[in-house]
XYZ file of C-alpha atoms in Angstrom:
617
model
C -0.959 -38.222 -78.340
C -4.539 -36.875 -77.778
C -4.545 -32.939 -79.265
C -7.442 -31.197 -77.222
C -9.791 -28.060 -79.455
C -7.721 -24.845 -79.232
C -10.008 -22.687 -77.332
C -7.900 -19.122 -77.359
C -4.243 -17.908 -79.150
C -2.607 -15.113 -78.107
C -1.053 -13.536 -81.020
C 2.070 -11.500 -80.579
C 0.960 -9.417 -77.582
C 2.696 -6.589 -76.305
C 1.611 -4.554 -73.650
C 3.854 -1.620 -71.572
C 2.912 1.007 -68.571
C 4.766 4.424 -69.169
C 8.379 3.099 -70.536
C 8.357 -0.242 -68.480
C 7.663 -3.165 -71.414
C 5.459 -5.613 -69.654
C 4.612 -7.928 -72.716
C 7.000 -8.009 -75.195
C 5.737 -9.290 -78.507
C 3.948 -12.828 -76.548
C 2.305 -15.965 -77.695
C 0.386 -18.557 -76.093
C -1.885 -21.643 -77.127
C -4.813 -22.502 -74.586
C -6.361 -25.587 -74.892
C -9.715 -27.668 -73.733
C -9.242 -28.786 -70.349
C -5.437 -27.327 -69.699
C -4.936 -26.002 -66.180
C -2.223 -23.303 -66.801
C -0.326 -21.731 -63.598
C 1.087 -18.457 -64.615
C 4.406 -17.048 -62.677
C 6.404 -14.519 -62.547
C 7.662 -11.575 -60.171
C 5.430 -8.964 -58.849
C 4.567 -6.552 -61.515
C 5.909 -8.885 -64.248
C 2.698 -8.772 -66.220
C 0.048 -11.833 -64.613
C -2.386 -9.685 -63.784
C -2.074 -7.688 -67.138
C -1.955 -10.897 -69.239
C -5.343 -12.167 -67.723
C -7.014 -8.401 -68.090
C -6.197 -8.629 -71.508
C -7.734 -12.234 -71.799
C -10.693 -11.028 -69.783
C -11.437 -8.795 -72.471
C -11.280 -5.800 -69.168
C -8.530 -3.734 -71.132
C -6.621 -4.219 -74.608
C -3.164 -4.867 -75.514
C -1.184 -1.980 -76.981
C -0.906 -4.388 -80.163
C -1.054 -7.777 -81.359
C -4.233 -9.751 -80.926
C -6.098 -12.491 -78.562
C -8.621 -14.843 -80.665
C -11.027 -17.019 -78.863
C -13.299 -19.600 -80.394
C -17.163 -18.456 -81.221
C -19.126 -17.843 -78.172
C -16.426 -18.777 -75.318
C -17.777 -17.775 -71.901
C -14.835 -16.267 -70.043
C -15.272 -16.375 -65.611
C -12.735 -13.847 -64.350
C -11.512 -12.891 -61.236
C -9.432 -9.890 -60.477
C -7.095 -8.661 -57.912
C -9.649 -5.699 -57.002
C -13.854 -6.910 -57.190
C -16.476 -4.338 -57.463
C -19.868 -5.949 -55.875
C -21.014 -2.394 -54.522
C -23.786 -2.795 -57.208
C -25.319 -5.818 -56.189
C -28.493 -5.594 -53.533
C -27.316 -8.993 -51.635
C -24.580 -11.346 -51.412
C -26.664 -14.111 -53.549
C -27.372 -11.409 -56.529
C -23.657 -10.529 -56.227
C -23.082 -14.472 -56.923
C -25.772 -15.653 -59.522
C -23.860 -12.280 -61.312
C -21.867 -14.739 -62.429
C -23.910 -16.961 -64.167
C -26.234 -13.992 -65.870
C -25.682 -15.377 -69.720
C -27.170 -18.735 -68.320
C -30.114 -16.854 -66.736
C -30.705 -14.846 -69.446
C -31.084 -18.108 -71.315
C -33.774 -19.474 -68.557
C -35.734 -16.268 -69.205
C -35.621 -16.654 -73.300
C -36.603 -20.918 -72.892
C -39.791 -19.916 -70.646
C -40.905 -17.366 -73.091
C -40.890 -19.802 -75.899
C -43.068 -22.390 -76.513
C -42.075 -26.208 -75.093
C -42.386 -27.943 -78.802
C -40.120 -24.784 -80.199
C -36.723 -25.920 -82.114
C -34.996 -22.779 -80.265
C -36.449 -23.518 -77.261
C -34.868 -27.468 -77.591
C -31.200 -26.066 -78.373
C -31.579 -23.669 -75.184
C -32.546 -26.427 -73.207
C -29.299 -28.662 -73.217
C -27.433 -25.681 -73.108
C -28.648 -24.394 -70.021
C -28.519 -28.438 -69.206
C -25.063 -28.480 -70.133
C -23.872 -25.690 -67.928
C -25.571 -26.746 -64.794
C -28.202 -23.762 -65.118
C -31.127 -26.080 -63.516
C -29.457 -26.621 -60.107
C -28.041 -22.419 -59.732
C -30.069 -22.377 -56.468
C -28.355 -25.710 -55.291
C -24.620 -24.504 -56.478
C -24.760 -20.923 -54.586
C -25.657 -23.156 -51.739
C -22.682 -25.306 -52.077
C -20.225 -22.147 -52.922
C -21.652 -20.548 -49.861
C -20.802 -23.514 -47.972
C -17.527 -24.155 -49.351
C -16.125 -20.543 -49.168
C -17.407 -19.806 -45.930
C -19.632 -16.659 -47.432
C -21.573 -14.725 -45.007
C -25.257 -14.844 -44.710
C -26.263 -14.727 -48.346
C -29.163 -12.109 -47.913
C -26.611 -9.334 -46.628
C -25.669 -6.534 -48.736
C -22.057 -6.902 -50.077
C -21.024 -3.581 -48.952
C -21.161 -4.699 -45.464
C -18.390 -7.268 -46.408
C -14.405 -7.290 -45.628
C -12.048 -7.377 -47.996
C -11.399 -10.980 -47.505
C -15.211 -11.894 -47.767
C -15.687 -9.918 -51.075
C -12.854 -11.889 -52.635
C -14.507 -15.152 -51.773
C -18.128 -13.795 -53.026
C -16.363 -12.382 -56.343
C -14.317 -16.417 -56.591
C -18.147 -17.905 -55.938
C -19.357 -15.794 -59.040
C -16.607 -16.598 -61.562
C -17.007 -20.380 -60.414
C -21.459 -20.480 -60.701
C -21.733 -20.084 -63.977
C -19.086 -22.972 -65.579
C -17.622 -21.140 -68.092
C -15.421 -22.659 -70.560
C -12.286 -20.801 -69.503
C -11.697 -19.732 -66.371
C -9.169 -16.638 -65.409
C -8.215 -16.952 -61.379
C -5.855 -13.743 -60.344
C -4.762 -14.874 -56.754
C -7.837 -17.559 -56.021
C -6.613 -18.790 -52.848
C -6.123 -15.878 -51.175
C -8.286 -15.367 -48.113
C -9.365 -19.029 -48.542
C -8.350 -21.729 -45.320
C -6.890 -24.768 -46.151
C -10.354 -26.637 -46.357
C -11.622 -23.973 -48.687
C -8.753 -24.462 -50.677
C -8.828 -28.149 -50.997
C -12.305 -27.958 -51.976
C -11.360 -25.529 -54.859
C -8.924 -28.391 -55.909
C -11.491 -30.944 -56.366
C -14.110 -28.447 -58.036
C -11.266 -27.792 -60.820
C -10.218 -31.242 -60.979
C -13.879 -32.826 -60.856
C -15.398 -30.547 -63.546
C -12.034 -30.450 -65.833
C -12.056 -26.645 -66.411
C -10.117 -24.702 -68.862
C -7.918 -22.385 -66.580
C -5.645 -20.153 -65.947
C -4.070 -19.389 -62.647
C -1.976 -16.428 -60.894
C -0.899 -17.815 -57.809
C 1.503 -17.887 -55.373
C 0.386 -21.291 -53.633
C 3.044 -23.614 -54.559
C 0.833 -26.350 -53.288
C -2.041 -25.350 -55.015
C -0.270 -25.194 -58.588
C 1.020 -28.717 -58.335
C -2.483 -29.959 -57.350
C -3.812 -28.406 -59.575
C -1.893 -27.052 -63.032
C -0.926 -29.442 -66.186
C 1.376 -26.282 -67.238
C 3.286 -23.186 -66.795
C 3.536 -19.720 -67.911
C 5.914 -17.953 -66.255
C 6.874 -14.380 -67.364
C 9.653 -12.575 -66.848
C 11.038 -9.537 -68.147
C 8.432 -9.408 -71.042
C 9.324 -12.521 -72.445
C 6.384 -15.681 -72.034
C 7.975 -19.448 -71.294
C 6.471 -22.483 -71.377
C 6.375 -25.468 -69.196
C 4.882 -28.631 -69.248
C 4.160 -29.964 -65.698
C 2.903 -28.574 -62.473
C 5.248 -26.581 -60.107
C 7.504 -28.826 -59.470
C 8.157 -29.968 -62.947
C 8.442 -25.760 -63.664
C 11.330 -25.910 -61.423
C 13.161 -28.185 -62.967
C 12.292 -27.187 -66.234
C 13.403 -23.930 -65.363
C 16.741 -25.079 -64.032
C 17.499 -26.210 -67.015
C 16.764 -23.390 -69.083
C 18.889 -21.413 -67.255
C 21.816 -24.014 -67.050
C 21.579 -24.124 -71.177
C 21.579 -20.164 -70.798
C 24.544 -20.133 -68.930
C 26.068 -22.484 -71.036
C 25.935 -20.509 -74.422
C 26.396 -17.237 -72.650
C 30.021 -18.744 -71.426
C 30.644 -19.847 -75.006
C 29.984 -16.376 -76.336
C 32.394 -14.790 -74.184
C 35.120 -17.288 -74.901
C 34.338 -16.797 -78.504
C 34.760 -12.651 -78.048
C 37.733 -13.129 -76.104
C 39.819 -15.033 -78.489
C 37.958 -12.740 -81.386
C 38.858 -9.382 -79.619
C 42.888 -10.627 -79.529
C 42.444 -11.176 -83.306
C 41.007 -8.081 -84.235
C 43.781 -6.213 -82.376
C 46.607 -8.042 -84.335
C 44.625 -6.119 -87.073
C 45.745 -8.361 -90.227
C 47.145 -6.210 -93.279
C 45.103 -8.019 -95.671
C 41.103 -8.017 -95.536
C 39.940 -11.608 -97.401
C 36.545 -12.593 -97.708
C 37.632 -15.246 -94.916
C 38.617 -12.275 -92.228
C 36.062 -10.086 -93.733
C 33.488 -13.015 -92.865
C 35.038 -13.419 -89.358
C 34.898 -10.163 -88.044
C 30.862 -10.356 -89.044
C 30.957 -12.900 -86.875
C 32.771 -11.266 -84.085
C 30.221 -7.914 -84.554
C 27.244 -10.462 -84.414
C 28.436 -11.877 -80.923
C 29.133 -8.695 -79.828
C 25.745 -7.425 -80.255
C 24.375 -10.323 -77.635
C 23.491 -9.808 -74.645
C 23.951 -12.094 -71.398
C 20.330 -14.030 -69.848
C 18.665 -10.808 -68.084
C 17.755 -12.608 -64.614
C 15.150 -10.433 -62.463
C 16.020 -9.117 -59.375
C 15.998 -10.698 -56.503
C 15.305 -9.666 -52.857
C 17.929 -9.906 -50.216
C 15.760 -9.236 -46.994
C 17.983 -9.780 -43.650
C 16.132 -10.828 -40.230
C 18.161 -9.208 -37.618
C 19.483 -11.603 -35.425
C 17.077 -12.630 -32.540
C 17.730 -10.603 -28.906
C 18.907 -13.274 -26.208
C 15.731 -14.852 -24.646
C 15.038 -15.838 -21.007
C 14.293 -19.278 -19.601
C 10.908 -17.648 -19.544
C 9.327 -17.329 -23.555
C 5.639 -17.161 -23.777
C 3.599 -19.337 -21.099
C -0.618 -20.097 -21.488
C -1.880 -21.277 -17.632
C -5.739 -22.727 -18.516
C -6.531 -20.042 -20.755
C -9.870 -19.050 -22.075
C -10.380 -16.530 -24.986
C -14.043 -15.110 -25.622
C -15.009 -12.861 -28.631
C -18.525 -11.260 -29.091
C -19.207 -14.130 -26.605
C -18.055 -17.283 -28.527
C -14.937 -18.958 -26.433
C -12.399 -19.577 -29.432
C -9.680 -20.759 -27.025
C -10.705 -23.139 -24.069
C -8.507 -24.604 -20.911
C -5.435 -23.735 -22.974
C -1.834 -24.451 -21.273
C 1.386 -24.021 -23.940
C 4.586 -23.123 -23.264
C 6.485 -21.237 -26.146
C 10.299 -21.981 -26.611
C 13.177 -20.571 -28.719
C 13.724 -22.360 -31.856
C 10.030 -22.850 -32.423
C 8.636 -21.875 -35.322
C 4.722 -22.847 -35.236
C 2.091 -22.265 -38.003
C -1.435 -21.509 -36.570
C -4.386 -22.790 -39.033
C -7.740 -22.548 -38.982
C -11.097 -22.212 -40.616
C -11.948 -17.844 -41.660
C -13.037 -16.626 -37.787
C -12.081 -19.245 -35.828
C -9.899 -16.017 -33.943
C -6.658 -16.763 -35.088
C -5.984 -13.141 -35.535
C -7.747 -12.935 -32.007
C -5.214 -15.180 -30.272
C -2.310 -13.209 -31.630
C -3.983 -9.904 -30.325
C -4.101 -11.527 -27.073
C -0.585 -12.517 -26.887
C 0.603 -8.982 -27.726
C -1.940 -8.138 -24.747
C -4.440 -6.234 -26.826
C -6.869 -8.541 -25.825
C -7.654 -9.916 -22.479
C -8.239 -13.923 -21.734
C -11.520 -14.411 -19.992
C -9.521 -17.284 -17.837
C -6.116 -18.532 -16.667
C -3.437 -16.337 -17.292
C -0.623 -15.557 -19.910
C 3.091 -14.779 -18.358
C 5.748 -12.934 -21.099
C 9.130 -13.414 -20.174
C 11.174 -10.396 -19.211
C 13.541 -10.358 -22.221
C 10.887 -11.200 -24.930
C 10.245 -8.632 -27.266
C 7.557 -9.193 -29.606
C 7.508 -8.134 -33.754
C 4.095 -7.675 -35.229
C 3.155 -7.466 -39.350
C -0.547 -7.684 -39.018
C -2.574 -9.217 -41.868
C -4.426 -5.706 -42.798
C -1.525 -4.153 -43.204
C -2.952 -1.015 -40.912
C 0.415 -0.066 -39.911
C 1.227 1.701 -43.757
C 0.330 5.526 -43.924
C -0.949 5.452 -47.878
C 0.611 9.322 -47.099
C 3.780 8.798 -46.750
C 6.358 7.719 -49.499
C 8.208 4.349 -49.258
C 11.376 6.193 -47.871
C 9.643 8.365 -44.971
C 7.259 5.387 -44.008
C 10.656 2.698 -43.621
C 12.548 5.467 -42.191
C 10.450 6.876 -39.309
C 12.714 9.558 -38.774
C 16.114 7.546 -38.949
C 19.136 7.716 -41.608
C 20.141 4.208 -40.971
C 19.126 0.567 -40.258
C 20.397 -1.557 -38.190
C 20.879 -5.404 -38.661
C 22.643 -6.587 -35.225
C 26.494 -5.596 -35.564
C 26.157 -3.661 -39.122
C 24.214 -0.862 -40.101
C 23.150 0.186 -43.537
C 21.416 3.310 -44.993
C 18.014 3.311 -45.334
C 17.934 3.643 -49.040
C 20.509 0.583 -49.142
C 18.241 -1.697 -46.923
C 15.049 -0.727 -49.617
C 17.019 -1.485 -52.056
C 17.522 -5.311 -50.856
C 13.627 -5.201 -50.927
C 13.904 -4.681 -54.579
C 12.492 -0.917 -54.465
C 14.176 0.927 -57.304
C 14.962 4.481 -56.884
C 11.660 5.852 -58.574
C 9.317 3.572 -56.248
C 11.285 4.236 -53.260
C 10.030 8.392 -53.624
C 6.565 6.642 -54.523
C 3.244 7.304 -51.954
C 2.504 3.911 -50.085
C -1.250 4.138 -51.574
C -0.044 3.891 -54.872
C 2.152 0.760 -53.971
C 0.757 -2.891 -55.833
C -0.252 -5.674 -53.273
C 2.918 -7.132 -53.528
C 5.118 -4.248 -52.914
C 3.206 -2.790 -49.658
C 3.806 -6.378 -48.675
C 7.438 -6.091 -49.124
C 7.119 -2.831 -47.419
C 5.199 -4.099 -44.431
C 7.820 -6.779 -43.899
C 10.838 -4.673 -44.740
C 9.484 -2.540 -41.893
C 8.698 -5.150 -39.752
C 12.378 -6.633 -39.963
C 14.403 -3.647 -39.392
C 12.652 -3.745 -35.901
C 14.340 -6.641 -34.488
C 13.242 -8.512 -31.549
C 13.075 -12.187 -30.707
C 9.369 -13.379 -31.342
C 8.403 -12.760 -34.707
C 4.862 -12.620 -35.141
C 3.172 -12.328 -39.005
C -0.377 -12.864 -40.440
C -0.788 -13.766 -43.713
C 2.331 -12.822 -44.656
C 2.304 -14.576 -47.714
C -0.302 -13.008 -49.549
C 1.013 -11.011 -52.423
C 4.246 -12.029 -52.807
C 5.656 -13.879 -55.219
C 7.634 -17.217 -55.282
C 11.073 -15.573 -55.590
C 10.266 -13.516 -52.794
C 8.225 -16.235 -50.311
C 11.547 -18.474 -50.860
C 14.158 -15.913 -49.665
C 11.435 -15.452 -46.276
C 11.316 -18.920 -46.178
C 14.961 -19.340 -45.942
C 15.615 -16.239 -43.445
C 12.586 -17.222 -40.886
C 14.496 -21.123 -40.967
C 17.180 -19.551 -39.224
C 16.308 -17.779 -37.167
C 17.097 -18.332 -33.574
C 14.464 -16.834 -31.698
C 10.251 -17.661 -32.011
C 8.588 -17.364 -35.202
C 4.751 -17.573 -34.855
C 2.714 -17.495 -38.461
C -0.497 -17.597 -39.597
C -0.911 -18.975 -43.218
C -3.052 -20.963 -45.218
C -0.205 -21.356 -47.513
C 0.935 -25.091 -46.956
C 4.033 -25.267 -49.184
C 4.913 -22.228 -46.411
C 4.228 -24.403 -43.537
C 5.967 -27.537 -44.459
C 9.120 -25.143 -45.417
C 9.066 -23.259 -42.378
C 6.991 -24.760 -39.480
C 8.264 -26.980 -36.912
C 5.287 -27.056 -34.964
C 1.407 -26.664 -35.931
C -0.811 -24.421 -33.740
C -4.854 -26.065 -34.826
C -7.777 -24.304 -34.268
C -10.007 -27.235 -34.299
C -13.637 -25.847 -33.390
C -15.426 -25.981 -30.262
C -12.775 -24.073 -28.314
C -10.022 -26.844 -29.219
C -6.389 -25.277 -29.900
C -4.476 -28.378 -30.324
C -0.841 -28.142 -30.859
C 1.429 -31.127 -33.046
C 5.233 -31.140 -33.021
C 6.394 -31.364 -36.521
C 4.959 -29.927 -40.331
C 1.855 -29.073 -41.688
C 1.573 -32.855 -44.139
C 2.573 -34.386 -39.927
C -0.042 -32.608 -38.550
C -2.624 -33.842 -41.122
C -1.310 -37.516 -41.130
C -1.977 -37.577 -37.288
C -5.008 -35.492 -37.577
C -6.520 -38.397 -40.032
C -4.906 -40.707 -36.942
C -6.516 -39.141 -34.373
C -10.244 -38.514 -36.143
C -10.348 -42.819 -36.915
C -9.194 -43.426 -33.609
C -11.827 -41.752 -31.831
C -14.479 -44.931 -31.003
C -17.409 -44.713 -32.965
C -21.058 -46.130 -31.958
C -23.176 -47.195 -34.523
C -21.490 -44.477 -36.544
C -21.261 -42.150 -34.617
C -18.244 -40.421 -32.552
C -18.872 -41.683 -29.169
C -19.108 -38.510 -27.197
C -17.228 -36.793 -24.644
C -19.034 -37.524 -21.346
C -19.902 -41.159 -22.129
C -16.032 -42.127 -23.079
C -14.817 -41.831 -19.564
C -17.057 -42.319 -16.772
C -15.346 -41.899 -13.277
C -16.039 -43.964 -9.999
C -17.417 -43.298 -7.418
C -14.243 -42.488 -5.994
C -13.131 -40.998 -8.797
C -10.874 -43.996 -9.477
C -10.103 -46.060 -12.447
C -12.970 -44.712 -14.535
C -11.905 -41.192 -14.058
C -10.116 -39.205 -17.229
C -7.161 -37.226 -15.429
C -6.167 -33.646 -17.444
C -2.627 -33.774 -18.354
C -0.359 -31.358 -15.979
C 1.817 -28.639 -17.893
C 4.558 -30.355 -17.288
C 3.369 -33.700 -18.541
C 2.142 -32.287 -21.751
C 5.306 -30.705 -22.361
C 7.351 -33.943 -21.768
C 4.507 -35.364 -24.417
C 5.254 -32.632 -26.626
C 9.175 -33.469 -25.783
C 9.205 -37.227 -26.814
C 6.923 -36.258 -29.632
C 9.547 -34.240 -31.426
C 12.613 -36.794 -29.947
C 10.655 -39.400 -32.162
C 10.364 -36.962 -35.287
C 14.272 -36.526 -34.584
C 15.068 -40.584 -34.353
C 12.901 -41.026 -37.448
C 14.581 -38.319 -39.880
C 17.729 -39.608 -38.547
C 17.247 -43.310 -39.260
C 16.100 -41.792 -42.735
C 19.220 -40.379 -43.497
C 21.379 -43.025 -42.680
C 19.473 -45.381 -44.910
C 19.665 -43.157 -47.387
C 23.479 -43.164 -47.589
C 23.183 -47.097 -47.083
C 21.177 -47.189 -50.216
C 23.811 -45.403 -52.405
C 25.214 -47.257 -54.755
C 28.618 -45.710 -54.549
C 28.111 -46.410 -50.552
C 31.872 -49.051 -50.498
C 33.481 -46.108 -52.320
C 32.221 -43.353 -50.583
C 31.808 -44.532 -46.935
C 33.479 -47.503 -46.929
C 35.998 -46.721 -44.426
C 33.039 -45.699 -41.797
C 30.664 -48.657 -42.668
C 31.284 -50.007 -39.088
C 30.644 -45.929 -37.535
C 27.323 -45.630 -39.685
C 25.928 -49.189 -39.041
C 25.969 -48.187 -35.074
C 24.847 -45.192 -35.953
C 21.680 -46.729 -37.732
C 21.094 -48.855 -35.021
C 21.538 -46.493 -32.547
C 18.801 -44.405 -34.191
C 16.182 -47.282 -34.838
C 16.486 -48.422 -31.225
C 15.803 -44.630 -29.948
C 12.466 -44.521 -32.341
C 11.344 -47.894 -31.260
C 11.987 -46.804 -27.239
């Protein structure tokens, strides 16, 4: 087996704020070329761990050691660009050791040794094409004009300039806190390649399950001080984790069976103390002093149970949407329907955030009209969070002036329901403006829920949270019986939760596929090589239907409501047929099928057929 150059050891770390132990004595190998996901709960110690790799803050004691002249990108949680003039200068920041070597190589002269060696190392890390690669991180990322000052900039848009500057200058590792955050889906994909292409020494804090198993040959997770290793992506962490925790279990059942039957022995209290029973009861005290696998808390958020809905949800009659005079929405006719649950994607501005405004009627359509039904009642968490007051503690801004939540038949107090959102007693009497990422996301959605209604509505609610957390959300929005409406980049999310994919497409298109977020892109790749193509290129709109003169044969009809709701319909019947047919075959193909199902071969074998003969109708 290959062994790749050790680039950086971290040499028993430890790390604590005030009396919480965040890094408990830690070690960890890095090698050339390992893509390392690191995981844990909010406020277990990622962002810490990469600070104190970074070189931004030290460890209380212990020790990191990096090989001679490693060139360390980093990106934070929080970026400061305030400094920088423009956007580019706030980008080529990143590469300044390389430029610094371009300025030393032109003041030497070309047949100098030093000026040779300086040469293939600015070579080496791509120092001769900086103009091109700001170019091509601009494009990638979506960054604003590159001549504006970054002061000027969003929160969202200095987090992509700040990931542009840790990528420019190639360093040989790379620390990513949170990378895809604020990125679309093509963004991210493109951030996939640029890892995988250029082989980078990396690790990564994220909460894109996706992402990691894309992307990571390893895992760090952390929790409760302690640093375990797993080798794999995600989904081999999982499992590896699994069975951790099943071996855990295991020995911590075995202890207590061995202090049970110890503890009757010691009361019997023998008269006469051998070396045998002298030796046993060390044993006994040894056990004793063990303590059970310390699992970290987990949230228990509860989604009220959805209001009854009307016949009438959510209907779009030919609807236009204009901002700052772009149309983001054109001729758009949708009805909404309980029991959807539709993710809405798009490219950064392409007014996703927009279109929700304008269904909660902050925003008016510049065409058609938009009809709520009488017993909808919408439930907003907005993607800047606005709705916090930093002033308030946890407790005042959940309560709002109330004692008690309630979650449909039940009530509970409101320190009780903050408590299921994993706010001990100290944060729960903690300002909101001194509350991590993570927990004023909690917050936000804690707040959210104990609102009710029957169309949720979030954006970007993933952001922040970590896996534990996004699972237990994931599981809750699944069932719940009324309309869920999300905007996410976060494609693990989608596939988990969506049954339905809102696309903002360019160009005014808002196309809607029944089904997941891996559906949608399988029929999206359908659609785009289906479109007839003239000497290579897309044939376009006006020349692919011409009508008559009487507006006959040629002429390219626009689907009625109803029509593209029956399309919609036998769209999703065929997703049905298909998982059922699926299913069945799957119990055909088990080998214990006689033994198991034998008695209902006959029932299932209709059953089959039934199902194939509905997806080939």
């Amino acid at each position: 087996m290959e062994t790749r150059p050790v680039i950086c050891n971290v040499a028993d770390v430890s790390f604590q704020i005030g009396a919480q132990v965040v890094l408990d004595n830690i070690r960890c190998t890095i090698h050339e070329a390992e893509r390392i996901g690191v995981l844990g709960s909010n406020g277990s110690g990622k962002s810490s761990l990469l600070r104190i790799l970074a070189g931004a803050m030290p460890p209380d004691s212990g020790e990191v050691i990096c090989r001679r002249a490693l060139t360390i990108g980093y990106l934070p949680q929080e970026s400061a660009l305030q400094h920088h003039r423009t956007i580019r200068q706030a980008v080529l920041a990143g590469a300044a050791d390389i430029l610094d070597k371009i300025t030393r190589f032109e003041a030497l002269p070309a047949h100098a040794e030093a000026a040779h060696q300086l040469e293939e190392e600015i070579f080496k890390r791509g120092g001769w094409e900086l103009d091109r690669l700001v170019e091509e991180l601009a494009s990638h990322l979506a960054l604003p004009d590159l001549e504006r000052p970054p002061q000027t900039l969003s929160g969202g848009e200095q987090r992509r300039v700040a990931l542009a500057a840790a990528l420019i200058g190639a360093p040989d590792l790379l620390l990513l806190d949170e990378p895809t955050n604020h990125l679309d889906t093509d963004s991210i994909a493109w951030l996939e390649t640029w890892l995988l292409r250029r082989r980078c020494t990396c690790l990564l804090v994220s909460h894109d399950r996706a992402f990691l198993d894309n992307v990571s040959t390893s895992t760090l997770e952390i929790e409760n001080g302690s640093l375990y290793r797993h080798e794999g992506n995600y989904s081999g962490f999982l499992q590896a984790k699994s069975a951790r925790q099943a071996i855990e279990e295991r020995l911590e059942d075995k202890r207590q069976a061995f202090l049970r039957r110890e503890v009757e022995w010691i009361r019997r209290g023998p008269k006469a103390r051998s070396t045998k029973s002298k030796s046993r009861v060390g044993r006994f005290n040894q056990a004793a002093a063990g303590s059970a696998p310390v699992r970290s808390g987990s949230v228990e958020m509860v989604i009220p149970p959805a209001d009854r809905m009307g016949k009438r949800v959510l209907d779009f009659f030919d609807v236009d949407i204009e901002i700052g005079g772009k149309t983001i929405v054109r001729d758009f006719d949708f009805s909404f329907e309980p029991g959807q649950r539709i993710g809405i994607i798009g490219s950064n501005g392409s007014g996703k955030t927009t279109f929700l405004r304008t269904i909660l009627g902050e925003h008016s359509p510049s065409k058609g009209k938009i009809e709520r039904g009488e017993l909808t009642r919408f439930n907003y968490a907005d993607q800047k969070r606005q709705l916090l007051n930093d002033d308030h503690d946890v407790f005042t801004e959940l309560a709002e002036g109330q004692e008690f939540v309630r979650l449909g038949e039940q009530q509970v107090t409101v320190w009780a329901y903050l408590r299921r959102f994993l706010f001990s007693d100290e944060r729960i009497r903690t300002r909101v403006g001194r509350l991590s990422g993570g927990e004023r996301n909690r917050l936000m959605l804690a707040k959210m829920l104990k609102n009710g209604g029957n169309f949720l509505i979030l954006d970007e609610p993933t952001n922040d949270l970590d896996l534990d957390t996004l699972r237990i959300l994931e599981e809750e929005l699944a069932g719940f019986a009324g309309c869920v409406l999300v905007v996410s980049h976060d494609r693990y999310f989608l596939n988990r939760v969506g049954n339905g994919i809102l696309a903002f497409e360019g160009d005014g298109r808002l196309f809607y596929q029944v089904g997941d977020y891996d559906y949608y892109l399988d029929n999206r790749a359908a659609r785009e090589m289906a479109r007839p193509k003239v000497g290579g290129d897309e044939v376009p709109a006006k020349d692919k239907a011409q009508p008559g003169k009487d507006g006959g044969a040629g002429t390219k009809r626009k689907l009625k409501w109803k029509e593209k709701r029956e399309l919609a319909g036998m769209e999703a019947a065929i997703l049905a047929s298909e998982a059922e047919v699926a299913r069945l075959e799957k119990i055909f193909s088990d080998p214990d099928f006689f033994k198991t199902h034998g008695h209902r071969s006959r029932e299932l074998t209709d059953e089959l057929e039934a199902a194939r003969s509905r997806t080939a109708e």
